[in-house]
mmCIF file of N, CA, C and O in Angstrom:
data_model
loop_
_atom_site.group_PDB
_atom_site.id
_atom_site.type_symbol
_atom_site.label_atom_id
_atom_site.label_comp_id
_atom_site.label_asym_id
_atom_site.label_seq_id
_atom_site.Cartn_x
_atom_site.Cartn_y
_atom_site.Cartn_z
ATOM 1 N N MET D 1 0.885 -0.996 0.016
ATOM 2 C CA MET D 1 0.005 -0.114 -0.218
ATOM 3 C C MET D 1 0.899 1.364 0.228
ATOM 4 O O MET D 1 2.106 1.349 -0.053
ATOM 5 N N SER D 2 0.007 2.161 0.139
ATOM 6 C CA SER D 2 1.044 3.397 -0.574
ATOM 7 C C SER D 2 0.948 4.399 1.290
ATOM 8 O O SER D 2 0.482 3.600 2.050
ATOM 9 N N ASP D 3 1.731 5.281 1.350
ATOM 10 C CA ASP D 3 2.029 6.108 1.970
ATOM 11 C C ASP D 3 0.727 6.748 2.899
ATOM 12 O O ASP D 3 0.378 7.305 3.613
ATOM 13 N N PHE D 4 0.024 7.112 2.280
ATOM 14 C CA PHE D 4 -1.270 7.469 2.246
ATOM 15 C C PHE D 4 -2.179 6.734 3.873
ATOM 16 O O PHE D 4 -2.171 7.538 4.438
ATOM 17 N N VAL D 5 -1.688 5.304 3.868
ATOM 18 C CA VAL D 5 -2.508 5.071 4.871
ATOM 19 C C VAL D 5 -1.384 4.935 6.237
ATOM 20 O O VAL D 5 -2.573 5.427 6.998
ATOM 21 N N LYS D 6 -0.228 5.241 6.245
ATOM 22 C CA LYS D 6 0.590 5.495 7.398
ATOM 23 C C LYS D 6 0.029 6.935 8.203
ATOM 24 O O LYS D 6 0.132 7.192 9.033
ATOM 25 N N ASN D 7 -0.688 7.641 7.154
ATOM 26 C CA ASN D 7 -1.076 9.308 7.442
ATOM 27 C C ASN D 7 -2.794 9.926 7.963
ATOM 28 O O ASN D 7 -2.904 10.416 7.967
ATOM 29 N N LEU D 8 -3.002 8.076 7.469
ATOM 30 C CA LEU D 8 -4.804 8.370 8.282
ATOM 31 C C LEU D 8 -4.924 8.545 9.299
ATOM 32 O O LEU D 8 -4.381 8.662 10.593
ATOM 33 N N LYS D 9 -5.813 9.637 9.727
ATOM 34 C CA LYS D 9 -6.490 10.048 10.977
ATOM 35 C C LYS D 9 -7.712 10.024 11.437
ATOM 36 O O LYS D 9 -8.159 9.265 10.001
ATOM 37 N N PRO D 10 -8.868 9.652 12.091
ATOM 38 C CA PRO D 10 -10.210 9.628 12.101
ATOM 39 C C PRO D 10 -10.740 10.726 11.262
ATOM 40 O O PRO D 10 -10.193 11.706 11.564
ATOM 41 N N GLY D 11 -11.507 10.534 10.735
ATOM 42 C CA GLY D 11 -12.275 11.602 9.681
ATOM 43 C C GLY D 11 -12.262 11.524 8.633
ATOM 44 O O GLY D 11 -12.903 12.378 7.638
ATOM 45 N N ASP D 12 -10.392 10.879 8.316
ATOM 46 C CA ASP D 12 -10.201 11.081 6.584
ATOM 47 C C ASP D 12 -11.200 10.499 5.868
ATOM 48 O O ASP D 12 -11.378 9.195 6.417
ATOM 49 N N ALA D 13 -11.204 11.222 4.777
ATOM 50 C CA ALA D 13 -11.740 10.236 3.761
ATOM 51 C C ALA D 13 -11.485 9.002 2.932
ATOM 52 O O ALA D 13 -9.092 9.015 2.854
ATOM 53 N N VAL D 14 -11.915 7.525 2.800
ATOM 54 C CA VAL D 14 -10.733 6.705 2.266
ATOM 55 C C VAL D 14 -11.901 5.983 1.302
ATOM 56 O O VAL D 14 -13.091 6.321 1.703
ATOM 57 N N ILE D 15 -11.274 5.459 0.148
ATOM 58 C CA ILE D 15 -11.690 4.025 -0.363
ATOM 59 C C ILE D 15 -11.936 2.727 0.099
ATOM 60 O O ILE D 15 -10.665 1.874 -0.121
ATOM 61 N N ARG D 16 -13.037 2.039 0.106
ATOM 62 C CA ARG D 16 -12.927 0.822 1.318
ATOM 63 C C ARG D 16 -13.087 -0.192 -0.286
ATOM 64 O O ARG D 16 -14.558 -0.511 -0.790
ATOM 65 N N TRP D 17 -12.367 -0.849 -0.611
ATOM 66 C CA TRP D 17 -12.413 -1.462 -1.759
ATOM 67 C C TRP D 17 -12.566 -3.027 -1.330
ATOM 68 O O TRP D 17 -11.902 -3.833 -0.277
ATOM 69 N N SER D 18 -13.848 -3.963 -1.796
ATOM 70 C CA SER D 18 -13.747 -5.635 -1.377
ATOM 71 C C SER D 18 -14.106 -6.232 -2.300
ATOM 72 O O SER D 18 -14.459 -5.509 -3.682
ATOM 73 N N TRP D 19 -13.618 -7.242 -2.405
ATOM 74 C CA TRP D 19 -13.833 -8.205 -3.326
ATOM 75 C C TRP D 19 -14.113 -9.184 -2.985
ATOM 76 O O TRP D 19 -14.037 -10.309 -1.985
ATOM 77 N N GLY D 20 -14.837 -10.609 -4.380
ATOM 78 C CA GLY D 20 -15.079 -11.655 -3.509
ATOM 79 C C GLY D 20 -15.801 -12.721 -4.700
ATOM 80 O O GLY D 20 -15.425 -12.289 -5.904
ATOM 81 N N TRP D 21 -16.595 -13.453 -4.659
ATOM 82 C CA TRP D 21 -16.715 -14.734 -5.661
ATOM 83 C C TRP D 21 -18.231 -13.455 -6.923
ATOM 84 O O TRP D 21 -17.909 -13.513 -8.026
ATOM 85 N N THR D 22 -18.732 -11.980 -6.362
ATOM 86 C CA THR D 22 -19.219 -11.577 -7.157
ATOM 87 C C THR D 22 -18.618 -10.439 -7.790
ATOM 88 O O THR D 22 -19.003 -9.337 -8.342
ATOM 89 N N GLY D 23 -17.540 -10.304 -7.297
ATOM 90 C CA GLY D 23 -16.845 -9.009 -8.521
ATOM 91 C C GLY D 23 -16.184 -7.956 -6.894
ATOM 92 O O GLY D 23 -16.262 -8.007 -5.572
ATOM 93 N N SER D 24 -15.428 -7.254 -7.547
ATOM 94 C CA SER D 24 -15.201 -5.964 -6.901
ATOM 95 C C SER D 24 -16.051 -4.569 -6.325
ATOM 96 O O SER D 24 -17.177 -4.404 -7.281
ATOM 97 N N ALA D 25 -16.176 -4.430 -5.147
ATOM 98 C CA ALA D 25 -16.860 -2.927 -4.876
ATOM 99 C C ALA D 25 -15.940 -2.096 -4.190
ATOM 100 O O ALA D 25 -15.128 -2.192 -3.593
ATOM 101 N N TYR D 26 -16.669 -0.472 -4.309
ATOM 102 C CA TYR D 26 -15.973 0.392 -3.947
ATOM 103 C C TYR D 26 -16.928 1.198 -3.131
ATOM 104 O O TYR D 26 -18.488 1.658 -3.574
ATOM 105 N N PHE D 27 -16.542 1.781 -2.064
ATOM 106 C CA PHE D 27 -17.135 2.336 -0.967
ATOM 107 C C PHE D 27 -16.443 3.279 -0.804
ATOM 108 O O PHE D 27 -15.418 3.591 0.064
ATOM 109 N N GLU D 28 -16.932 4.892 -1.052
ATOM 110 C CA GLU D 28 -16.432 5.959 0.042
ATOM 111 C C GLU D 28 -17.116 6.134 1.312
ATOM 112 O O GLU D 28 -18.171 6.522 1.651
ATOM 113 N N THR D 29 -15.673 6.569 2.312
ATOM 114 C CA THR D 29 -16.256 6.141 3.845
ATOM 115 C C THR D 29 -15.078 6.898 4.292
ATOM 116 O O THR D 29 -14.286 7.713 3.699
ATOM 117 N N LYS D 30 -15.292 6.900 5.766
ATOM 118 C CA LYS D 30 -14.080 7.562 6.678
ATOM 119 C C LYS D 30 -13.656 7.089 7.488
ATOM 120 O O LYS D 30 -14.297 5.852 7.936
ATOM 121 N N VAL D 31 -12.364 6.931 8.003
ATOM 122 C CA VAL D 31 -11.889 6.511 8.780
ATOM 123 C C VAL D 31 -12.625 6.406 10.185
ATOM 124 O O VAL D 31 -12.842 7.870 10.681
ATOM 125 N N SER D 32 -13.133 5.630 10.808
ATOM 126 C CA SER D 32 -13.640 5.883 12.220
ATOM 127 C C SER D 32 -12.326 6.058 13.541
ATOM 128 O O SER D 32 -12.570 6.924 14.216
ATOM 129 N N HIS D 33 -11.656 5.459 13.504
ATOM 130 C CA HIS D 33 -10.606 5.133 14.898
ATOM 131 C C HIS D 33 -9.387 5.012 14.318
ATOM 132 O O HIS D 33 -9.478 3.442 13.904
ATOM 133 N N ILE D 34 -8.215 5.036 15.341
ATOM 134 C CA ILE D 34 -7.252 4.158 14.677
ATOM 135 C C ILE D 34 -6.651 3.614 16.158
ATOM 136 O O ILE D 34 -6.688 4.403 16.792
ATOM 137 N N THR D 35 -6.513 2.449 16.306
ATOM 138 C CA THR D 35 -5.761 1.829 17.288
ATOM 139 C C THR D 35 -4.463 2.186 17.808
ATOM 140 O O THR D 35 -3.901 2.478 17.055
ATOM 141 N N PRO D 36 -4.398 1.932 19.112
ATOM 142 C CA PRO D 36 -3.165 2.213 19.650
ATOM 143 C C PRO D 36 -1.881 1.538 18.739
ATOM 144 O O PRO D 36 -0.485 2.098 19.083
ATOM 145 N N LYS D 37 -2.239 0.069 18.316
ATOM 146 C CA LYS D 37 -1.731 -0.618 17.643
ATOM 147 C C LYS D 37 -1.330 -0.459 16.568
ATOM 148 O O LYS D 37 -0.673 -0.549 15.353
ATOM 149 N N GLY D 38 -2.479 0.680 15.754
ATOM 150 C CA GLY D 38 -2.288 1.278 14.406
ATOM 151 C C GLY D 38 -3.275 0.456 13.501
ATOM 152 O O GLY D 38 -2.894 0.733 12.272
ATOM 153 N N PHE D 39 -4.065 0.125 13.855
ATOM 154 C CA PHE D 39 -5.218 -0.685 13.391
ATOM 155 C C PHE D 39 -5.898 0.257 13.063
ATOM 156 O O PHE D 39 -6.287 1.534 13.944
ATOM 157 N N ILE D 40 -6.818 0.011 11.705
ATOM 158 C CA ILE D 40 -7.939 1.290 11.338
ATOM 159 C C ILE D 40 -9.102 1.195 11.046
ATOM 160 O O ILE D 40 -9.229 0.046 10.225
ATOM 161 N N SER D 41 -9.886 1.802 12.184
ATOM 162 C CA SER D 41 -11.117 0.952 11.787
ATOM 163 C C SER D 41 -11.917 1.373 10.962
ATOM 164 O O SER D 41 -12.229 3.398 10.797
ATOM 165 N N VAL D 42 -13.058 1.250 9.948
ATOM 166 C CA VAL D 42 -13.408 2.011 8.742
ATOM 167 C C VAL D 42 -14.745 0.791 8.578
ATOM 168 O O VAL D 42 -14.851 -0.778 8.144
ATOM 169 N N ASP D 43 -16.235 1.346 9.044
ATOM 170 C CA ASP D 43 -17.217 1.026 8.906
ATOM 171 C C ASP D 43 -17.619 -0.397 9.367
ATOM 172 O O ASP D 43 -17.727 -1.405 8.866
ATOM 173 N N GLY D 44 -16.976 -0.025 10.508
ATOM 174 C CA GLY D 44 -17.202 -1.830 11.395
ATOM 175 C C GLY D 44 -15.777 -2.773 10.803
ATOM 176 O O GLY D 44 -15.774 -3.863 11.567
ATOM 177 N N PHE D 45 -14.982 -2.588 10.174
ATOM 178 C CA PHE D 45 -14.102 -3.574 9.496
ATOM 179 C C PHE D 45 -12.557 -3.038 9.935
ATOM 180 O O PHE D 45 -12.710 -1.886 10.272
ATOM 181 N N LEU D 46 -11.467 -3.971 10.536
ATOM 182 C CA LEU D 46 -10.677 -3.542 11.409
ATOM 183 C C LEU D 46 -9.290 -4.087 9.938
ATOM 184 O O LEU D 46 -9.483 -4.874 9.666
ATOM 185 N N PHE D 47 -8.767 -2.951 9.567
ATOM 186 C CA PHE D 47 -7.835 -3.075 8.973
ATOM 187 C C PHE D 47 -6.661 -2.741 9.311
ATOM 188 O O PHE D 47 -6.108 -2.163 10.727
ATOM 189 N N LYS D 48 -4.918 -3.562 8.793
ATOM 190 C CA LYS D 48 -3.679 -4.077 9.250
ATOM 191 C C LYS D 48 -3.438 -2.205 8.745
ATOM 192 O O LYS D 48 -3.792 -1.663 8.127
ATOM 193 N N PRO D 49 -2.141 -2.257 9.418
ATOM 194 C CA PRO D 49 -1.628 -0.844 9.240
ATOM 195 C C PRO D 49 -1.187 -0.497 8.297
ATOM 196 O O PRO D 49 -0.951 0.176 7.294
ATOM 197 N N ASP D 50 -1.145 -1.744 6.772
ATOM 198 C CA ASP D 50 -0.665 -1.327 5.983
ATOM 199 C C ASP D 50 -1.946 -1.186 4.741
ATOM 200 O O ASP D 50 -1.637 -1.101 3.576
ATOM 201 N N GLY D 51 -3.060 -1.373 4.996
ATOM 202 C CA GLY D 51 -4.634 -0.977 4.453
ATOM 203 C C GLY D 51 -5.358 -2.094 4.441
ATOM 204 O O GLY D 51 -6.181 -2.316 3.780
ATOM 205 N N ARG D 52 -4.442 -3.419 4.294
ATOM 206 C CA ARG D 52 -5.147 -4.629 4.192
ATOM 207 C C ARG D 52 -5.863 -5.020 5.151
ATOM 208 O O ARG D 52 -6.006 -5.027 6.580
ATOM 209 N N SER D 53 -7.418 -5.614 4.935
ATOM 210 C CA SER D 53 -8.425 -5.922 5.932
ATOM 211 C C SER D 53 -7.977 -7.676 6.851
ATOM 212 O O SER D 53 -7.136 -8.066 6.078
ATOM 213 N N ARG D 54 -8.351 -7.416 7.813
ATOM 214 C CA ARG D 54 -7.828 -8.808 8.727
ATOM 215 C C ARG D 54 -8.405 -9.492 8.134
ATOM 216 O O ARG D 54 -7.549 -10.947 8.116
ATOM 217 N N GLY D 55 -9.317 -10.102 7.612
ATOM 218 C CA GLY D 55 -10.054 -11.105 7.122
ATOM 219 C C GLY D 55 -9.743 -11.725 5.780
ATOM 220 O O GLY D 55 -10.246 -12.603 5.407
ATOM 221 N N GLY D 56 -9.121 -10.395 5.259
ATOM 222 C CA GLY D 56 -8.814 -10.923 3.858
ATOM 223 C C GLY D 56 -9.965 -9.744 3.531
ATOM 224 O O GLY D 56 -11.411 -10.088 3.490
ATOM 225 N N GLY D 57 -10.010 -10.212 1.726
ATOM 226 C CA GLY D 57 -11.260 -9.627 0.800
ATOM 227 C C GLY D 57 -11.653 -8.019 0.879
ATOM 228 O O GLY D 57 -12.426 -7.870 0.023
ATOM 229 N N GLN D 58 -10.802 -7.274 1.687
ATOM 230 C CA GLN D 58 -11.014 -5.985 1.705
ATOM 231 C C GLN D 58 -9.453 -5.346 1.577
ATOM 232 O O GLN D 58 -8.286 -5.653 2.181
ATOM 233 N N ALA D 59 -9.953 -3.696 1.384
ATOM 234 C CA ALA D 59 -8.229 -2.868 1.416
ATOM 235 C C ALA D 59 -8.931 -1.729 1.190
ATOM 236 O O ALA D 59 -9.594 -1.147 0.899
ATOM 237 N N LEU D 60 -8.031 -0.589 1.686
ATOM 238 C CA LEU D 60 -8.218 0.867 2.010
ATOM 239 C C LEU D 60 -7.298 1.434 0.316
ATOM 240 O O LEU D 60 -5.989 1.025 0.270
ATOM 241 N N LEU D 61 -8.243 2.096 0.186
ATOM 242 C CA LEU D 61 -7.245 2.457 -0.942
ATOM 243 C C LEU D 61 -7.718 4.550 -1.038
ATOM 244 O O LEU D 61 -8.556 5.267 -0.441
ATOM 245 N N ASP D 62 -6.525 4.856 -1.763
ATOM 246 C CA ASP D 62 -6.327 6.481 -1.529
ATOM 247 C C ASP D 62 -7.691 7.362 -2.455
ATOM 248 O O ASP D 62 -7.535 6.938 -3.683
ATOM 249 N N PRO D 63 -8.770 8.003 -1.729
ATOM 250 C CA PRO D 63 -9.374 8.572 -2.831
ATOM 251 C C PRO D 63 -8.842 9.355 -3.894
ATOM 252 O O PRO D 63 -9.480 10.092 -4.874
ATOM 253 N N LYS D 64 -7.605 10.122 -3.518
ATOM 254 C CA LYS D 64 -7.284 11.165 -4.729
ATOM 255 C C LYS D 64 -6.639 10.032 -5.554
ATOM 256 O O LYS D 64 -5.849 11.267 -6.109
ATOM 257 N N ASP D 65 -6.323 9.506 -5.335
ATOM 258 C CA ASP D 65 -5.373 8.571 -6.302
ATOM 259 C C ASP D 65 -6.149 8.246 -7.802
ATOM 260 O O ASP D 65 -7.909 7.982 -7.399
ATOM 261 N N LEU D 66 -6.047 8.881 -8.953
ATOM 262 C CA LEU D 66 -6.444 9.327 -9.879
ATOM 263 C C LEU D 66 -6.815 7.769 -10.864
ATOM 264 O O LEU D 66 -8.300 7.400 -11.042
ATOM 265 N N LYS D 67 -6.095 6.425 -10.786
ATOM 266 C CA LYS D 67 -6.346 5.114 -10.821
ATOM 267 C C LYS D 67 -7.743 4.701 -9.991
ATOM 268 O O LYS D 67 -8.861 3.827 -10.773
ATOM 269 N N THR D 68 -7.447 4.813 -8.571
ATOM 270 C CA THR D 68 -8.882 4.660 -7.714
ATOM 271 C C THR D 68 -10.145 5.275 -7.916
ATOM 272 O O THR D 68 -11.438 4.614 -8.245
ATOM 273 N N GLN D 69 -10.038 6.716 -8.663
ATOM 274 C CA GLN D 69 -11.129 7.481 -8.828
ATOM 275 C C GLN D 69 -11.850 7.228 -9.904
ATOM 276 O O GLN D 69 -12.903 6.681 -10.289
ATOM 277 N N GLU D 70 -11.224 6.238 -11.299
ATOM 278 C CA GLU D 70 -11.371 5.748 -12.510
ATOM 279 C C GLU D 70 -11.916 4.442 -12.233
ATOM 280 O O GLU D 70 -13.296 4.027 -12.883
ATOM 281 N N TYR D 71 -11.550 3.432 -11.166
ATOM 282 C CA TYR D 71 -12.798 2.304 -10.718
ATOM 283 C C TYR D 71 -13.956 2.678 -10.233
ATOM 284 O O TYR D 71 -14.672 2.139 -10.599
ATOM 285 N N LEU D 72 -13.303 3.824 -8.943
ATOM 286 C CA LEU D 72 -14.932 3.960 -8.327
ATOM 287 C C LEU D 72 -16.105 4.471 -9.010
ATOM 288 O O LEU D 72 -17.402 4.123 -9.445
ATOM 289 N N GLU D 73 -15.421 5.183 -10.585
ATOM 290 C CA GLU D 73 -16.495 6.067 -10.876
ATOM 291 C C GLU D 73 -17.188 4.900 -11.918
ATOM 292 O O GLU D 73 -18.217 5.106 -12.349
ATOM 293 N N LYS D 74 -16.099 4.183 -12.395
ATOM 294 C CA LYS D 74 -17.047 2.995 -13.049
ATOM 295 C C LYS D 74 -17.833 1.680 -12.369
ATOM 296 O O LYS D 74 -19.002 1.533 -12.595
ATOM 297 N N TYR D 75 -17.701 2.087 -11.139
ATOM 298 C CA TYR D 75 -18.227 0.918 -10.666
ATOM 299 C C TYR D 75 -19.662 1.947 -10.400
ATOM 300 O O TYR D 75 -20.845 1.301 -10.045
ATOM 301 N N LYS D 76 -19.394 2.920 -9.434
ATOM 302 C CA LYS D 76 -21.243 3.646 -9.784
ATOM 303 C C LYS D 76 -21.998 3.369 -11.259
ATOM 304 O O LYS D 76 -23.091 3.517 -11.033
ATOM 305 N N ARG D 77 -21.287 3.829 -12.288
ATOM 306 C CA ARG D 77 -21.850 3.618 -13.613
ATOM 307 C C ARG D 77 -22.461 2.090 -13.978
ATOM 308 O O ARG D 77 -23.748 2.215 -13.818
ATOM 309 N N LYS D 78 -21.733 0.925 -13.438
ATOM 310 C CA LYS D 78 -22.474 -0.176 -13.336
ATOM 311 C C LYS D 78 -23.327 -0.267 -12.516
ATOM 312 O O LYS D 78 -25.049 -0.830 -12.727
ATOM 313 N N ASN D 79 -23.202 0.001 -10.828
ATOM 314 C CA ASN D 79 -24.580 -0.023 -9.828
ATOM 315 C C ASN D 79 -25.388 0.600 -10.679
ATOM 316 O O ASN D 79 -26.611 -0.007 -10.476
ATOM 317 N N PHE D 80 -25.565 1.961 -11.000
ATOM 318 C CA PHE D 80 -26.860 2.756 -11.716
ATOM 319 C C PHE D 80 -27.232 1.836 -12.488
ATOM 320 O O PHE D 80 -28.288 1.299 -12.791
ATOM 321 N N VAL D 81 -26.732 1.535 -13.787
ATOM 322 C CA VAL D 81 -27.508 0.576 -14.723
ATOM 323 C C VAL D 81 -28.122 -0.430 -14.175
ATOM 324 O O VAL D 81 -29.352 -1.024 -14.637
ATOM 325 N N ASN D 82 -26.963 -1.599 -13.766
ATOM 326 C CA ASN D 82 -27.951 -2.372 -12.889
ATOM 327 C C ASN D 82 -28.941 -1.851 -11.812
ATOM 328 O O ASN D 82 -29.996 -2.964 -12.098
ATOM 329 N N SER D 83 -29.229 -1.312 -11.811
ATOM 330 C CA SER D 83 -30.487 -0.682 -10.571
ATOM 331 C C SER D 83 -31.546 -0.677 -11.499
ATOM 332 O O SER D 83 -32.557 -0.956 -11.387
ATOM 333 N N ILE D 84 -31.261 0.360 -12.269
ATOM 334 C CA ILE D 84 -32.575 0.594 -13.584
ATOM 335 C C ILE D 84 -32.420 -0.474 -14.152
ATOM 336 O O ILE D 84 -34.231 -0.551 -13.991
ATOM 337 N N LEU D 85 -32.078 -1.767 -14.019
ATOM 338 C CA LEU D 85 -32.452 -3.185 -14.750
ATOM 339 C C LEU D 85 -33.834 -3.906 -13.797
ATOM 340 O O LEU D 85 -34.279 -4.308 -14.010
ATOM 341 N N ARG D 86 -33.236 -3.937 -12.806
ATOM 342 C CA ARG D 86 -33.565 -4.245 -11.818
ATOM 343 C C ARG D 86 -34.949 -3.895 -11.415
ATOM 344 O O ARG D 86 -35.874 -4.437 -11.318
ATOM 345 N N LYS D 87 -35.151 -2.347 -11.666
ATOM 346 C CA LYS D 87 -36.454 -1.757 -11.333
ATOM 347 C C LYS D 87 -37.095 -2.245 -12.625
ATOM 348 O O LYS D 87 -38.049 -2.559 -12.872
ATOM 349 N N MET D 88 -36.495 -2.551 -13.845
ATOM 350 C CA MET D 88 -37.581 -2.965 -15.334
ATOM 351 C C MET D 88 -37.841 -4.478 -15.046
ATOM 352 O O MET D 88 -38.759 -4.134 -15.339
ATOM 353 N N GLN D 89 -37.338 -4.981 -14.949
ATOM 354 C CA GLN D 89 -37.238 -6.777 -14.568
ATOM 355 C C GLN D 89 -38.840 -6.806 -13.333
ATOM 356 O O GLN D 89 -39.410 -7.424 -13.184
ATOM 357 N N ALA D 90 -38.504 -5.475 -12.090
ATOM 358 C CA ALA D 90 -39.632 -5.664 -10.847
ATOM 359 C C ALA D 90 -41.065 -5.126 -11.562
ATOM 360 O O ALA D 90 -41.810 -5.567 -11.189
ATOM 361 N N CYS D 91 -40.745 -4.218 -12.922
ATOM 362 C CA CYS D 91 -42.357 -3.750 -13.167
ATOM 363 C C CYS D 91 -42.658 -4.825 -14.608
ATOM 364 O O CYS D 91 -42.219 -4.924 -15.629
ATOM 365 N N ARG D 92 -43.135 -5.700 -14.319
ATOM 366 C CA ARG D 92 -44.138 -7.050 -15.032
ATOM 367 C C ARG D 92 -44.735 -6.929 -15.970
ATOM 368 O O ARG D 92 -45.081 -6.947 -17.339
ATOM 369 N N SER D 93 -45.700 -5.525 -16.174
ATOM 370 C CA SER D 93 -47.435 -5.187 -16.706
ATOM 371 C C SER D 93 -46.670 -3.616 -16.581
ATOM 372 O O SER D 93 -46.888 -2.901 -16.047
ATOM 373 N N LEU D 94 -46.674 -3.579 -18.386
ATOM 374 C CA LEU D 94 -46.460 -1.682 -18.735
ATOM 375 C C LEU D 94 -46.819 -1.669 -19.750
ATOM 376 O O LEU D 94 -46.984 -3.181 -20.482
ATOM 377 N N SER D 95 -47.965 -0.696 -20.209
ATOM 378 C CA SER D 95 -48.948 -0.368 -20.518
ATOM 379 C C SER D 95 -48.157 0.555 -21.915
ATOM 380 O O SER D 95 -46.650 0.781 -21.691
ATOM 381 N N TYR D 96 -48.644 0.134 -23.061
ATOM 382 C CA TYR D 96 -47.628 0.822 -23.843
ATOM 383 C C TYR D 96 -47.454 2.633 -23.512
ATOM 384 O O TYR D 96 -46.740 3.120 -23.762
ATOM 385 N N GLU D 97 -48.838 2.899 -23.503
ATOM 386 C CA GLU D 97 -48.524 4.386 -22.784
ATOM 387 C C GLU D 97 -47.362 5.087 -21.543
ATOM 388 O O GLU D 97 -46.870 5.783 -21.557
ATOM 389 N N GLN D 98 -47.778 3.908 -20.759
ATOM 390 C CA GLN D 98 -46.420 3.787 -19.776
ATOM 391 C C GLN D 98 -45.058 3.984 -20.417
ATOM 392 O O GLN D 98 -43.942 4.314 -19.658
ATOM 393 N N ALA D 99 -44.735 2.582 -21.415
ATOM 394 C CA ALA D 99 -43.279 2.922 -21.937
ATOM 395 C C ALA D 99 -42.881 4.137 -22.618
ATOM 396 O O ALA D 99 -41.879 4.499 -22.364
#
């Protein structure tokens, strides 16, 4: 990870990146607190001082990094399209006028 993790303080903005069987997800959030041993608490998850989660499958990313911003924007666009598709699928009976 980068130096940004070493300089984090409670209230600092971070991107929480999580990955698993369903793919990657990105969440804009803030640091809750930092333990005396340097562990970082974000959204109820505990991250090591290097920015990786203790349980695996997550990491903290710098929100100012251009590559991170690009990934976050792609994720937001994909989620928007998926939410519209889910709403369309939920609407089983649509008249011609409504369409």
